[in-house]
Coordinates of N, CA and C in Angstrom, one line a residue:
M213 N 0.9 -1.2 0.0 CA 0.0 0.0 0.0 C 0.9 1.2 0.0
V214 N 0.5 2.2 -0.8 CA 1.2 3.5 -0.9 C 0.3 4.6 -0.4
V215 N 0.9 5.5 0.5 CA 0.1 6.6 1.0 C 0.6 7.9 0.4
I216 N -0.3 8.5 -0.4 CA 0.0 9.8 -0.9 C -0.9 10.8 -0.2
A217 N -0.3 11.7 0.6 CA -1.1 12.5 1.5 C -2.0 11.7 2.4
D218 N -3.3 11.8 2.3 CA -4.1 11.0 3.2 C -4.9 10.0 2.4
K219 N -4.4 9.7 1.2 CA -5.2 8.7 0.3 C -4.3 7.5 0.2
C220 N -5.0 6.3 0.4 CA -4.3 5.0 0.3 C -4.7 4.3 -0.9
V221 N -3.8 3.9 -1.8 CA -4.1 3.2 -3.0 C -3.1 2.0 -3.1
P222 N -3.5 0.9 -3.7 CA -2.6 -0.2 -3.9 C -1.4 0.2 -4.6
A223 N -0.2 -0.3 -4.2 CA 1.1 0.1 -4.8 C 1.1 -0.2 -6.3
R224 N 0.4 -1.3 -6.7 CA 0.5 -1.6 -8.1 C -0.3 -0.6 -9.0
D225 N -1.2 0.2 -8.4 CA -1.9 1.2 -9.2 C -1.2 2.6 -9.2
V226 N -0.1 2.7 -8.5 CA 0.6 3.9 -8.5 C 1.7 4.0 -9.5
T227 N 1.6 4.9 -10.4 CA 2.7 5.1 -11.4 C 3.8 6.0 -10.9
V228 N 4.9 6.0 -11.5 CA 6.0 6.8 -11.0 C 5.7 8.3 -11.1
A229 N 5.0 8.7 -12.1 CA 4.7 10.1 -12.3 C 4.0 10.8 -11.1
P230 N 2.9 10.2 -10.6 CA 2.3 10.8 -9.4 C 3.1 10.7 -8.2
V231 N 3.9 9.7 -8.0 CA 4.8 9.6 -6.9 C 5.8 10.7 -6.9
L232 N 6.4 10.9 -8.1 CA 7.4 12.0 -8.2 C 6.7 13.4 -8.0
G233 N 5.5 13.5 -8.5 CA 4.8 14.8 -8.4 C 4.5 15.0 -6.9
A234 N 4.1 14.0 -6.2 CA 3.8 14.2 -4.7 C 5.1 14.6 -4.0
I235 N 6.2 13.9 -4.3 CA 7.4 14.2 -3.6 C 7.9 15.6 -3.9
R236 N 7.8 16.0 -5.2 CA 8.3 17.3 -5.6 C 7.4 18.4 -4.9
A237 N 6.2 18.0 -4.6 CA 5.3 19.0 -3.9 C 5.5 19.0 -2.4
G238 N 6.4 18.1 -1.9 CA 6.7 18.0 -0.5 C 5.8 17.1 0.3
V239 N 5.0 16.2 -0.4 CA 4.1 15.3 0.3 C 4.9 14.0 0.5
M240 N 4.7 13.5 1.7 CA 5.4 12.2 2.1 C 4.8 11.1 1.4
V241 N 5.7 10.2 0.8 CA 5.2 9.0 0.1 C 5.7 7.8 0.9
V242 N 4.8 7.0 1.3 CA 5.2 5.8 2.2 C 4.7 4.5 1.5
A243 N 5.5 3.6 1.3 CA 5.1 2.3 0.8 C 5.1 1.3 2.0
A244 N 4.0 0.7 2.2 CA 3.8 -0.2 3.4 C 3.9 -1.6 3.1
D245 N 4.1 -2.0 1.8 CA 4.1 -3.4 1.4 C 5.4 -3.8 0.8
G246 N 6.6 -3.2 1.2 CA 7.9 -3.6 0.8 C 8.3 -3.1 -0.6
T247 N 7.5 -2.2 -1.1 CA 7.9 -1.6 -2.4 C 8.4 -0.2 -2.3
R248 N 8.8 0.2 -1.2 CA 9.2 1.6 -1.0 C 10.5 1.9 -1.8
Y249 N 11.3 0.9 -1.9 CA 12.6 1.1 -2.6 C 12.3 1.6 -4.1
V250 N 11.1 1.2 -4.6 CA 10.8 1.6 -6.0 C 10.6 3.2 -6.0
E251 N 10.0 3.7 -5.0 CA 9.8 5.1 -4.9 C 11.1 5.9 -4.7
V252 N 12.0 5.3 -3.8 CA 13.3 5.9 -3.5 C 14.1 5.9 -4.8
A253 N 14.1 4.8 -5.5 CA 14.8 4.7 -6.8 C 14.3 5.7 -7.8
A254 N 12.9 5.9 -7.8 CA 12.3 6.8 -8.8 C 12.8 8.3 -8.5
V255 N 12.9 8.6 -7.2 CA 13.3 10.0 -6.9 C 14.7 10.2 -7.3
L256 N 15.6 9.3 -7.0 CA 17.0 9.4 -7.3 C 17.2 9.4 -8.8
R257 N 16.5 8.5 -9.5 CA 16.6 8.5 -11.0 C 16.2 9.8 -11.6
D258 N 15.1 10.4 -11.1 CA 14.6 11.7 -11.6 C 15.7 12.8 -11.4
R259 N 16.4 12.7 -10.3 CA 17.4 13.7 -10.0 C 18.6 13.6 -11.0
I260 N 18.9 12.3 -11.3 CA 20.0 12.1 -12.3 C 19.5 12.5 -13.7
E261 N 18.3 12.2 -14.1 CA 17.9 12.5 -15.4 C 17.6 13.9 -15.7
T262 N 17.3 14.7 -14.6 CA 17.0 16.1 -14.7 C 18.3 16.9 -14.5
G263 N 19.4 16.3 -14.2 CA 20.7 17.0 -14.0 C 20.9 17.5 -12.6
R264 N 20.1 17.3 -11.7 CA 20.4 17.7 -10.3 C 21.7 17.0 -9.9
Y265 N 21.8 15.7 -10.2 CA 23.0 14.9 -9.9 C 23.6 14.7 -11.3
E266 N 24.8 15.3 -11.5 CA 25.5 15.2 -12.8 C 26.5 14.1 -12.8
P267 N 26.9 13.7 -14.0 CA 27.9 12.6 -14.1 C 29.1 12.9 -13.3
G268 N 29.5 12.0 -12.5 CA 30.7 12.1 -11.6 C 30.3 12.5 -10.2
D269 N 29.0 13.1 -10.0 CA 28.6 13.5 -8.7 C 28.4 12.3 -7.8
Q270 N 28.7 12.4 -6.5 CA 28.5 11.4 -5.5 C 27.1 11.5 -5.0
L271 N 26.4 10.4 -4.9 CA 25.0 10.4 -4.3 C 25.2 10.5 -2.8
P272 N 24.1 11.0 -2.1 CA 24.2 11.0 -0.7 C 24.5 9.6 -0.1
S273 N 25.1 9.6 1.1 CA 25.4 8.3 1.7 C 24.2 7.6 2.1
E274 N 24.4 6.3 2.4 CA 23.2 5.5 2.9 C 22.5 6.1 4.1
S275 N 23.3 6.6 5.0 CA 22.7 7.2 6.2 C 21.9 8.5 5.9
Q276 N 22.5 9.2 4.9 CA 21.8 10.5 4.5 C 20.5 10.2 3.8
L277 N 20.5 9.1 3.0 CA 19.3 8.8 2.3 C 18.2 8.2 3.2
R278 N 18.7 7.5 4.2 CA 17.7 6.9 5.2 C 17.0 8.1 5.9
E279 N 17.8 9.1 6.3 CA 17.2 10.2 7.0 C 16.3 11.0 6.1
E280 N 16.7 11.2 4.8 CA 15.9 12.0 3.9 C 14.6 11.3 3.6
F281 N 14.6 10.0 3.5 CA 13.4 9.3 3.2 C 12.7 8.8 4.5
D282 N 12.7 9.7 5.5 CA 11.9 9.4 6.7 C 12.2 8.1 7.4
G283 N 13.4 7.8 7.6 CA 13.8 6.6 8.3 C 13.7 5.3 7.5
A284 N 13.8 5.4 6.2 CA 13.8 4.2 5.4 C 14.8 3.2 5.9
S285 N 14.6 2.0 5.8 CA 15.5 1.0 6.2 C 16.7 0.9 5.3
A286 N 17.8 0.4 5.9 CA 19.0 0.2 5.1 C 18.8 -0.7 3.9
N287 N 18.0 -1.7 4.1 CA 17.7 -2.6 3.0 C 17.0 -1.9 1.9
T288 N 16.0 -1.0 2.2 CA 15.3 -0.3 1.2 C 16.2 0.6 0.4
V289 N 17.1 1.3 1.1 CA 18.1 2.2 0.4 C 19.0 1.4 -0.5
R290 N 19.5 0.3 0.0 CA 20.4 -0.6 -0.8 C 19.6 -1.1 -2.0
Q291 N 18.4 -1.5 -1.9 CA 17.6 -2.0 -3.0 C 17.4 -0.9 -4.1
A292 N 17.2 0.3 -3.6 CA 17.0 1.4 -4.5 C 18.3 1.7 -5.3
L293 N 19.4 1.6 -4.6 CA 20.7 1.9 -5.3 C 21.0 0.7 -6.2
S294 N 20.6 -0.5 -5.9 CA 20.9 -1.6 -6.8 C 20.1 -1.5 -8.1
V295 N 18.9 -0.9 -8.0 CA 18.1 -0.7 -9.2 C 18.8 0.3 -10.1
L296 N 19.3 1.4 -9.5 CA 20.0 2.4 -10.4 C 21.2 1.8 -11.0
A297 N 22.0 1.0 -10.2 CA 23.2 0.4 -10.8 C 22.8 -0.6 -11.9
A298 N 21.7 -1.3 -11.8 CA 21.3 -2.3 -12.8 C 20.8 -1.6 -14.1
E299 N 20.4 -0.3 -13.9 CA 20.0 0.5 -15.1 C 21.1 1.2 -15.7
G300 N 22.3 1.1 -15.2 CA 23.5 1.7 -15.7 C 23.6 3.2 -15.4
L301 N 22.9 3.6 -14.4 CA 22.9 5.1 -14.0 C 24.0 5.4 -13.0
T302 N 24.4 4.4 -12.2 CA 25.4 4.7 -11.2 C 26.5 3.6 -11.2
R303 N 27.5 3.9 -10.5 CA 28.6 3.0 -10.2 C 29.1 3.1 -8.8
S304 N 29.5 2.0 -8.2 CA 30.0 2.0 -6.8 C 31.5 1.9 -6.8
E305 N 32.1 2.7 -5.9 CA 33.5 2.6 -5.6 C 33.7 2.2 -4.2
R306 N 34.4 1.0 -4.0 CA 34.6 0.5 -2.7 C 35.3 1.5 -1.7
G307 N 34.6 1.7 -0.6 CA 35.2 2.6 0.4 C 34.9 4.1 0.1
R308 N 34.3 4.4 -1.0 CA 34.0 5.8 -1.4 C 32.5 6.1 -1.5
G309 N 31.8 5.3 -2.1 CA 30.4 5.5 -2.3 C 29.8 5.3 -3.6
V310 N 28.7 5.9 -3.9 CA 28.0 5.6 -5.2 C 28.0 6.9 -6.0
F311 N 28.4 6.8 -7.3 CA 28.5 8.0 -8.2 C 27.7 7.8 -9.4
V312 N 27.3 9.0 -10.0 CA 26.5 9.0 -11.2 C 27.5 8.6 -12.3
R313 N 27.1 7.7 -13.2 CA 28.0 7.3 -14.2 C 28.1 8.3 -15.3
G314 N 29.3 8.5 -15.8 CA 29.5 9.3 -17.0 C 30.2 8.5 -18.1
Y315 N 30.1 9.0 -19.3 CA 30.6 8.2 -20.4 C 31.5 9.0 -21.2
Q316 N 32.8 8.6 -21.2 CA 33.8 9.3 -22.1 C 34.3 8.2 -23.0
R317 N 33.8 8.1 -24.2 CA 34.1 7.0 -25.1 C 35.3 7.4 -26.0
M318 N 36.3 6.5 -26.0 CA 37.5 6.7 -26.9 C 37.2 6.2 -28.3
P319 N 37.4 7.0 -29.3 CA 37.1 6.5 -30.7 C 38.1 5.4 -31.1
V320 N 37.6 4.4 -31.7 CA 38.4 3.3 -32.2 C 38.2 3.2 -33.7
D321 N 39.3 3.5 -34.5 CA 39.2 3.4 -36.0 C 39.2 2.0 -36.4
V322 N 38.1 1.6 -37.1 CA 38.0 0.2 -37.6 C 37.8 0.3 -39.1
G323 N 38.3 -0.8 -39.8 CA 38.2 -0.9 -41.2 C 37.8 -2.3 -41.6
P324 N 37.2 -2.6 -42.7 CA 36.8 -3.9 -43.0 C 37.9 -4.9 -43.4
A325 N 38.8 -4.5 -44.3 CA 39.7 -5.4 -44.9 C 41.0 -5.5 -44.3
E326 N 41.6 -4.3 -44.0 CA 43.0 -4.3 -43.5 C 43.1 -5.0 -42.1
G327 N 44.1 -5.8 -42.0 CA 44.3 -6.5 -40.7 C 44.9 -5.6 -39.7
E328 N 44.8 -6.0 -38.4 CA 45.5 -5.3 -37.4 C 46.9 -5.8 -37.2
R329 N 47.8 -4.8 -37.1 CA 49.2 -5.2 -36.9 C 49.4 -5.7 -35.5
E330 N 50.1 -6.8 -35.4 CA 50.3 -7.4 -34.1 C 51.6 -7.1 -33.4
W331 N 52.4 -6.2 -34.0 CA 53.7 -5.9 -33.4 C 53.5 -5.5 -31.9
G332 N 54.2 -6.1 -31.0 CA 54.1 -5.7 -29.6 C 53.0 -6.3 -28.8
A333 N 52.1 -7.1 -29.5 CA 51.0 -7.7 -28.8 C 51.3 -9.1 -28.4
E334 N 50.7 -9.5 -27.3 CA 50.8 -10.9 -26.9 C 49.7 -11.7 -27.7
V335 N 50.2 -12.7 -28.4 CA 49.3 -13.4 -29.3 C 49.1 -14.9 -28.8
E336 N 47.9 -15.3 -28.8 CA 47.5 -16.7 -28.4 C 47.0 -17.4 -29.6
V337 N 47.4 -18.6 -29.9 CA 47.0 -19.3 -31.1 C 46.4 -20.7 -30.6
Q338 N 45.3 -21.1 -31.2 CA 44.7 -22.3 -30.8 C 44.0 -22.9 -32.0
I339 N 44.2 -24.2 -32.2 CA 43.5 -25.0 -33.2 C 42.3 -25.6 -32.5
M340 N 41.1 -25.4 -33.0 CA 39.9 -25.7 -32.3 C 38.7 -26.1 -33.2
R341 N 37.7 -26.7 -32.7 CA 36.5 -26.9 -33.4 C 35.9 -25.6 -33.7
T342 N 35.3 -25.4 -34.8 CA 34.7 -24.1 -35.1 C 33.6 -23.7 -34.1
P343 N 33.7 -22.6 -33.4 CA 32.7 -22.2 -32.5 C 31.4 -21.9 -33.2
G344 N 30.3 -22.1 -32.5 CA 29.0 -22.0 -33.2 C 28.7 -20.7 -33.9
H345 N 29.1 -19.6 -33.2 CA 28.8 -18.3 -33.9 C 29.7 -18.0 -35.1
V346 N 30.9 -18.7 -35.1 CA 31.7 -18.6 -36.3 C 31.3 -19.6 -37.4
A347 N 30.8 -20.8 -37.0 CA 30.4 -21.8 -37.9 C 29.3 -21.2 -38.8
D348 N 28.5 -20.3 -38.3 CA 27.4 -19.8 -39.2 C 28.0 -19.0 -40.3
L349 N 29.2 -18.4 -40.1 CA 29.8 -17.6 -41.1 C 30.8 -18.4 -42.0
L350 N 31.2 -19.6 -41.5 CA 32.1 -20.5 -42.2 C 31.4 -21.9 -42.5
P351 N 30.4 -21.9 -43.3 CA 29.7 -23.2 -43.4 C 30.6 -24.3 -44.0
G352 N 30.5 -25.5 -43.3 CA 31.3 -26.6 -43.8 C 32.6 -26.7 -43.2
V353 N 33.1 -25.7 -42.5 CA 34.4 -25.6 -41.9 C 34.3 -26.2 -40.5
T354 N 34.9 -27.3 -40.1 CA 34.8 -27.9 -38.8 C 35.9 -27.5 -37.9
T355 N 37.1 -27.2 -38.4 CA 38.3 -26.8 -37.6 C 38.8 -25.5 -38.1
V356 N 39.2 -24.7 -37.1 CA 39.7 -23.4 -37.4 C 41.0 -23.1 -36.6
V357 N 41.8 -22.2 -37.0 CA 42.9 -21.7 -36.3 C 42.4 -20.3 -35.7
R358 N 42.5 -20.1 -34.4 CA 42.1 -18.9 -33.8 C 43.4 -18.1 -33.4
R359 N 43.5 -16.9 -33.9 CA 44.6 -16.1 -33.4 C 43.9 -15.0 -32.6
R360 N 44.4 -14.8 -31.4 CA 43.8 -13.8 -30.5 C 44.9 -12.9 -29.9
A361 N 44.8 -11.6 -30.2 CA 45.7 -10.6 -29.7 C 45.1 -10.1 -28.3
L362 N 45.9 -10.1 -27.3 CA 45.4 -9.7 -26.0 C 45.8 -8.2 -25.8
G363 N 44.8 -7.5 -25.3 CA 45.0 -6.1 -25.1 C 43.8 -5.4 -24.5
G364 N 43.5 -4.1 -24.9 CA 42.4 -3.4 -24.4 C 41.1 -3.9 -24.9
A365 N 41.0 -4.6 -26.0 CA 39.8 -5.2 -26.5 C 40.1 -6.7 -26.6
L366 N 39.0 -7.4 -26.7 CA 39.1 -8.9 -27.0 C 39.0 -9.0 -28.5
R367 N 40.1 -9.4 -29.1 CA 40.2 -9.5 -30.6 C 40.6 -10.9 -31.0
A368 N 40.0 -11.4 -32.0 CA 40.3 -12.7 -32.5 C 40.1 -12.8 -34.0
S369 N 40.9 -13.6 -34.7 CA 40.7 -13.9 -36.1 C 40.6 -15.4 -36.2
Y370 N 39.7 -15.9 -37.1 CA 39.5 -17.3 -37.3 C 39.8 -17.6 -38.8
Y371 N 40.6 -18.7 -39.0 CA 41.0 -19.1 -40.3 C 40.7 -20.6 -40.5
P372 N 40.1 -21.0 -41.6 CA 39.9 -22.4 -41.9 C 41.3 -23.1 -41.8
R373 N 41.2 -24.3 -41.2 CA 42.5 -25.1 -40.9 C 43.3 -25.2 -42.2
E374 N 42.7 -25.3 -43.3 CA 43.4 -25.6 -44.6 C 44.4 -24.4 -44.9
L375 N 44.0 -23.2 -44.4 CA 44.9 -22.1 -44.8 C 46.3 -22.2 -44.1
V376 N 46.4 -22.9 -43.1 CA 47.7 -23.0 -42.4 C 48.7 -23.7 -43.3
D377 N 48.2 -24.6 -44.1 CA 49.2 -25.3 -45.0 C 49.7 -24.3 -46.0
L378 N 48.9 -23.3 -46.4 CA 49.4 -22.2 -47.3 C 50.2 -21.1 -46.6
V379 N 49.8 -20.8 -45.4 CA 50.4 -19.7 -44.6 C 50.7 -20.3 -43.2
P380 N 51.9 -21.0 -43.0 CA 52.2 -21.5 -41.7 C 52.3 -20.5 -40.6
E381 N 52.6 -19.3 -40.9 CA 52.7 -18.2 -39.9 C 51.5 -18.1 -39.1
L382 N 50.3 -18.4 -39.6 CA 49.0 -18.2 -38.9 C 48.9 -19.1 -37.7
A383 N 49.7 -20.2 -37.6 CA 49.6 -21.1 -36.5 C 50.7 -20.8 -35.5
E384 N 51.6 -19.8 -35.7 CA 52.7 -19.5 -34.8 C 52.3 -18.5 -33.8
P385 N 52.5 -18.7 -32.5 CA 52.1 -17.8 -31.4 C 53.1 -16.6 -31.3
A386 N 53.2 -15.9 -32.4 CA 54.1 -14.8 -32.4 C 53.5 -13.7 -33.4
P387 N 53.8 -12.4 -33.2 CA 53.2 -11.4 -34.1 C 53.5 -11.7 -35.5
L388 N 52.5 -11.6 -36.4 CA 52.8 -11.8 -37.8 C 53.7 -10.7 -38.4
P389 N 54.6 -11.1 -39.3 CA 55.5 -10.1 -39.9 C 54.8 -9.0 -40.6
I390 N 53.7 -9.3 -41.3 CA 52.9 -8.3 -42.0 C 51.4 -8.7 -41.7
V391 N 50.5 -7.9 -42.2 CA 49.1 -8.2 -41.9 C 48.7 -9.5 -42.6
D392 N 47.7 -10.2 -42.0 CA 47.3 -11.5 -42.5 C 46.8 -11.4 -44.0
V393 N 46.1 -10.3 -44.4 CA 45.6 -10.2 -45.7 C 46.8 -10.2 -46.7
A394 N 47.9 -9.6 -46.4 CA 49.1 -9.6 -47.3 C 49.7 -11.0 -47.3
L395 N 49.7 -11.7 -46.2 CA 50.3 -13.0 -46.2 C 49.4 -14.0 -47.1
L396 N 48.1 -13.8 -47.0 CA 47.2 -14.6 -47.8 C 47.4 -14.3 -49.3
A397 N 47.6 -13.0 -49.6 CA 47.8 -12.7 -51.0 C 49.0 -13.3 -51.6
Q398 N 50.1 -13.3 -50.7 CA 51.4 -13.9 -51.2 C 51.2 -15.4 -51.5
A399 N 50.2 -16.0 -50.7 CA 50.0 -17.4 -50.9 C 48.9 -17.7 -52.0
G400 N 48.5 -16.7 -52.7 CA 47.5 -16.8 -53.8 C 46.1 -16.7 -53.4
V401 N 45.8 -16.3 -52.1 CA 44.4 -16.2 -51.7 C 44.1 -14.7 -51.6
E402 N 43.4 -14.3 -52.6 CA 43.0 -12.8 -52.7 C 41.7 -12.6 -52.1
V403 N 41.6 -11.6 -51.3 CA 40.4 -11.1 -50.7 C 39.7 -10.1 -51.6
S404 N 38.5 -10.4 -52.0 CA 37.8 -9.5 -53.0 C 36.7 -8.7 -52.3
E405 N 36.2 -9.2 -51.2 CA 35.1 -8.5 -50.5 C 35.3 -8.5 -49.0
A406 N 34.7 -7.6 -48.4 CA 34.7 -7.6 -46.9 C 33.4 -7.1 -46.4
H407 N 32.8 -7.7 -45.4 CA 31.5 -7.3 -44.8 C 31.7 -7.1 -43.3
A408 N 31.1 -6.1 -42.8 CA 31.3 -5.8 -41.4 C 29.9 -5.6 -40.8
D409 N 29.8 -6.1 -39.5 CA 28.6 -6.0 -38.7 C 29.0 -5.5 -37.4
V410 N 28.2 -4.6 -36.8 CA 28.4 -4.1 -35.4 C 27.1 -4.4 -34.7
V411 N 27.3 -5.1 -33.5 CA 26.1 -5.5 -32.7 C 26.4 -5.0 -31.3
S412 N 25.4 -4.5 -30.7 CA 25.5 -4.2 -29.2 C 24.7 -5.2 -28.5
R413 N 25.4 -5.8 -27.5 CA 24.8 -6.9 -26.7 C 25.4 -6.9 -25.3
M414 N 24.7 -7.6 -24.4 CA 25.2 -7.8 -23.1 C 26.3 -8.9 -23.1
P415 N 27.4 -8.7 -22.3 CA 28.5 -9.6 -22.3 C 28.2 -10.9 -21.5
T416 N 29.0 -11.9 -21.8 CA 29.0 -13.1 -20.9 C 29.8 -12.7 -19.7
R417 N 29.7 -13.6 -18.7 CA 30.4 -13.4 -17.4 C 31.9 -13.3 -17.7
L418 N 32.4 -14.1 -18.5 CA 33.9 -14.1 -18.8 C 34.3 -12.9 -19.5
E419 N 33.4 -12.4 -20.5 CA 33.8 -11.2 -21.2 C 33.7 -10.0 -20.3
A420 N 32.7 -10.0 -19.4 CA 32.6 -8.8 -18.5 C 33.9 -8.8 -17.6
A421 N 34.3 -9.9 -17.1 CA 35.5 -10.0 -16.3 C 36.8 -9.5 -17.0
A422 N 36.9 -10.0 -18.3 CA 38.1 -9.7 -19.0 C 38.2 -8.2 -19.4
L423 N 37.0 -7.6 -19.6 CA 37.0 -6.2 -20.0 C 36.8 -5.3 -18.8
A424 N 36.7 -5.9 -17.6 CA 36.5 -5.1 -16.3 C 35.3 -4.2 -16.4
L425 N 34.2 -4.8 -16.8 CA 33.0 -4.0 -17.1 C 32.2 -3.8 -15.8
S426 N 31.6 -2.6 -15.6 CA 30.6 -2.4 -14.6 C 29.3 -3.0 -14.9
A427 N 28.5 -3.2 -13.9 CA 27.2 -3.8 -14.1 C 26.4 -3.0 -15.2
A428 N 25.5 -3.8 -15.9 CA 24.6 -3.2 -16.9 C 25.4 -2.5 -18.0
T429 N 26.6 -3.0 -18.4 CA 27.4 -2.4 -19.4 C 27.4 -3.3 -20.6
P430 N 26.9 -2.9 -21.8 CA 26.9 -3.7 -23.0 C 28.3 -3.7 -23.6
V431 N 28.5 -4.6 -24.6 CA 29.7 -4.6 -25.4 C 29.3 -4.3 -26.8
L432 N 30.3 -3.7 -27.5 CA 30.2 -3.5 -29.0 C 30.9 -4.7 -29.7
E433 N 30.2 -5.5 -30.4 CA 30.8 -6.6 -31.1 C 31.0 -6.3 -32.6
Y434 N 32.2 -6.2 -33.0 CA 32.5 -5.9 -34.4 C 33.0 -7.1 -35.1
V435 N 32.3 -7.5 -36.1 CA 32.6 -8.8 -36.8 C 32.8 -8.5 -38.3
V436 N 33.9 -9.0 -38.8 CA 34.2 -8.8 -40.2 C 34.4 -10.1 -40.9
T437 N 33.9 -10.3 -42.1 CA 34.1 -11.5 -42.9 C 34.9 -11.1 -44.2
L438 N 35.9 -11.8 -44.5 CA 36.7 -11.5 -45.7 C 36.4 -12.7 -46.7
V439 N 36.1 -12.3 -47.9 CA 35.6 -13.2 -48.9 C 36.5 -13.2 -50.1
D440 N 36.8 -14.4 -50.7 CA 37.6 -14.5 -51.9 C 36.8 -14.3 -53.1
G441 N 37.5 -14.4 -54.3 CA 36.8 -14.2 -55.6 C 35.7 -15.3 -55.9
D442 N 35.8 -16.4 -55.2 CA 34.8 -17.5 -55.5 C 33.7 -17.4 -54.5
G443 N 33.7 -16.4 -53.6 CA 32.6 -16.2 -52.7 C 32.7 -17.0 -51.4
A444 N 33.9 -17.6 -51.2 CA 34.2 -18.3 -49.9 C 34.7 -17.4 -48.9
V445 N 34.2 -17.6 -47.7 CA 34.7 -16.8 -46.5 C 36.1 -17.4 -46.1
R446 N 37.1 -16.5 -46.1 CA 38.4 -17.0 -45.8 C 38.8 -16.6 -44.3
V447 N 38.3 -15.5 -43.9 CA 38.7 -15.0 -42.5 C 37.5 -14.4 -41.8
V448 N 37.4 -14.7 -40.6 CA 36.4 -14.1 -39.7 C 37.1 -13.4 -38.6
R449 N 36.9 -12.1 -38.5 CA 37.5 -11.4 -37.4 C 36.4 -10.9 -36.4
E450 N 36.7 -10.9 -35.2 CA 35.7 -10.4 -34.2 C 36.5 -9.6 -33.2
A451 N 35.9 -8.5 -32.7 CA 36.5 -7.7 -31.6 C 35.3 -7.3 -30.7
L452 N 35.6 -7.3 -29.4 CA 34.7 -6.8 -28.4 C 35.2 -5.6 -27.7
Y453 N 34.4 -4.6 -27.6 CA 34.8 -3.3 -26.9 C 33.8 -3.0 -25.8
A454 N 34.3 -2.5 -24.7 CA 33.5 -2.0 -23.7 C 32.6 -0.9 -24.2
G455 N 31.3 -1.0 -24.1 CA 30.4 0.0 -24.7 C 30.4 1.3 -24.0
D456 N 30.9 1.3 -22.7 CA 30.9 2.6 -22.0 C 32.2 3.3 -22.2
R457 N 33.2 2.7 -22.8 CA 34.5 3.3 -23.0 C 35.0 3.5 -24.4
H458 N 34.2 3.0 -25.4 CA 34.7 3.0 -26.7 C 33.5 3.4 -27.7
K459 N 33.8 4.0 -28.8 CA 32.9 4.2 -29.9 C 33.7 3.8 -31.2
L460 N 33.0 3.1 -32.1 CA 33.7 2.7 -33.3 C 33.5 3.7 -34.4
R461 N 34.6 4.0 -35.1 CA 34.7 5.1 -36.1 C 35.1 4.4 -37.4
L462 N 34.3 4.5 -38.4 CA 34.6 3.9 -39.7 C 34.8 5.0 -40.7
K463 N 35.9 5.0 -41.4 CA 36.2 6.0 -42.4 C 35.5 5.5 -43.7
L464 N 34.6 6.3 -44.2 CA 33.9 5.9 -45.4 C 34.5 6.4 -46.7
R465 N 35.2 7.6 -46.7 CA 35.8 8.1 -47.9 C 37.2 8.7 -47.5

C-alpha cells in the first residue's frame, strides 16, 4: 500500500509520475508493502535524469538517504541503489560511495579489410572446433585456427584449418611479420570483398571480467568476414569493446 497525502491506494496502481509529483510537492510518500525502494529509486533516478545529480557526482550516503526518506531501512536504500546500478545510471567505488556514471568514449578506428598489426601484442593461437557463432559464417568448416591478440579489447581472427598449409605463420604464437591479408595474398588467396557488422549486446560473465565492465554495461561486437573471388569466406574477425569506454569510427571516404 502506498500513502500519498491522506489517500491510500494499492502500490500496483501507483505510477512513477504521481509519486514524483507528490514528492516534488513536499508530500510524504510511504510504501507499506515492501515496495518503497521503488519510490526511492524513482526519486534518485529523476534527480539524475534532470541534471540535479550530474555525471561524476556522488550520491548522498546511505545514512543520509535513510534520513531524507523518513527513516527508510538500510535494505530499502540498498535495493533502490541496486536498481539504479542495474539500469547503468550509477557505479559504486569500494570505500568511497555511489557515483553517477559518466561516459567518455574513446574512438576506435575500424576498417573492414585491412588487418590489425600485431607488433608488440601478446598473441595466443589455438586450433579448435569451429565455435557456433563462427560456424554460421564458415559453413562446412569444422576446424579453425584462432589467433587472439590480448590487449584493451578482446580481438580474435578465425581461419579455416586448410589455410595453415598455405600460410604456416598463422599457427605460430608470435606477431605476424605483415598483416594477414598480405600473407594470404602472397599465398595466392586474394580477398575481394569484406563485410562488417556491429552489434550491441550484453556480455557473458567471462567477457565482463576480461574487460573489467561495470554492471549493466553492454559490449560492442565488431565482426568482419573476408571473402575471396569465389565467394568463400576465408577469414572471420571479431572484436569486443566496452560499450561505456569506446565508440567505433569507420572511415567511409
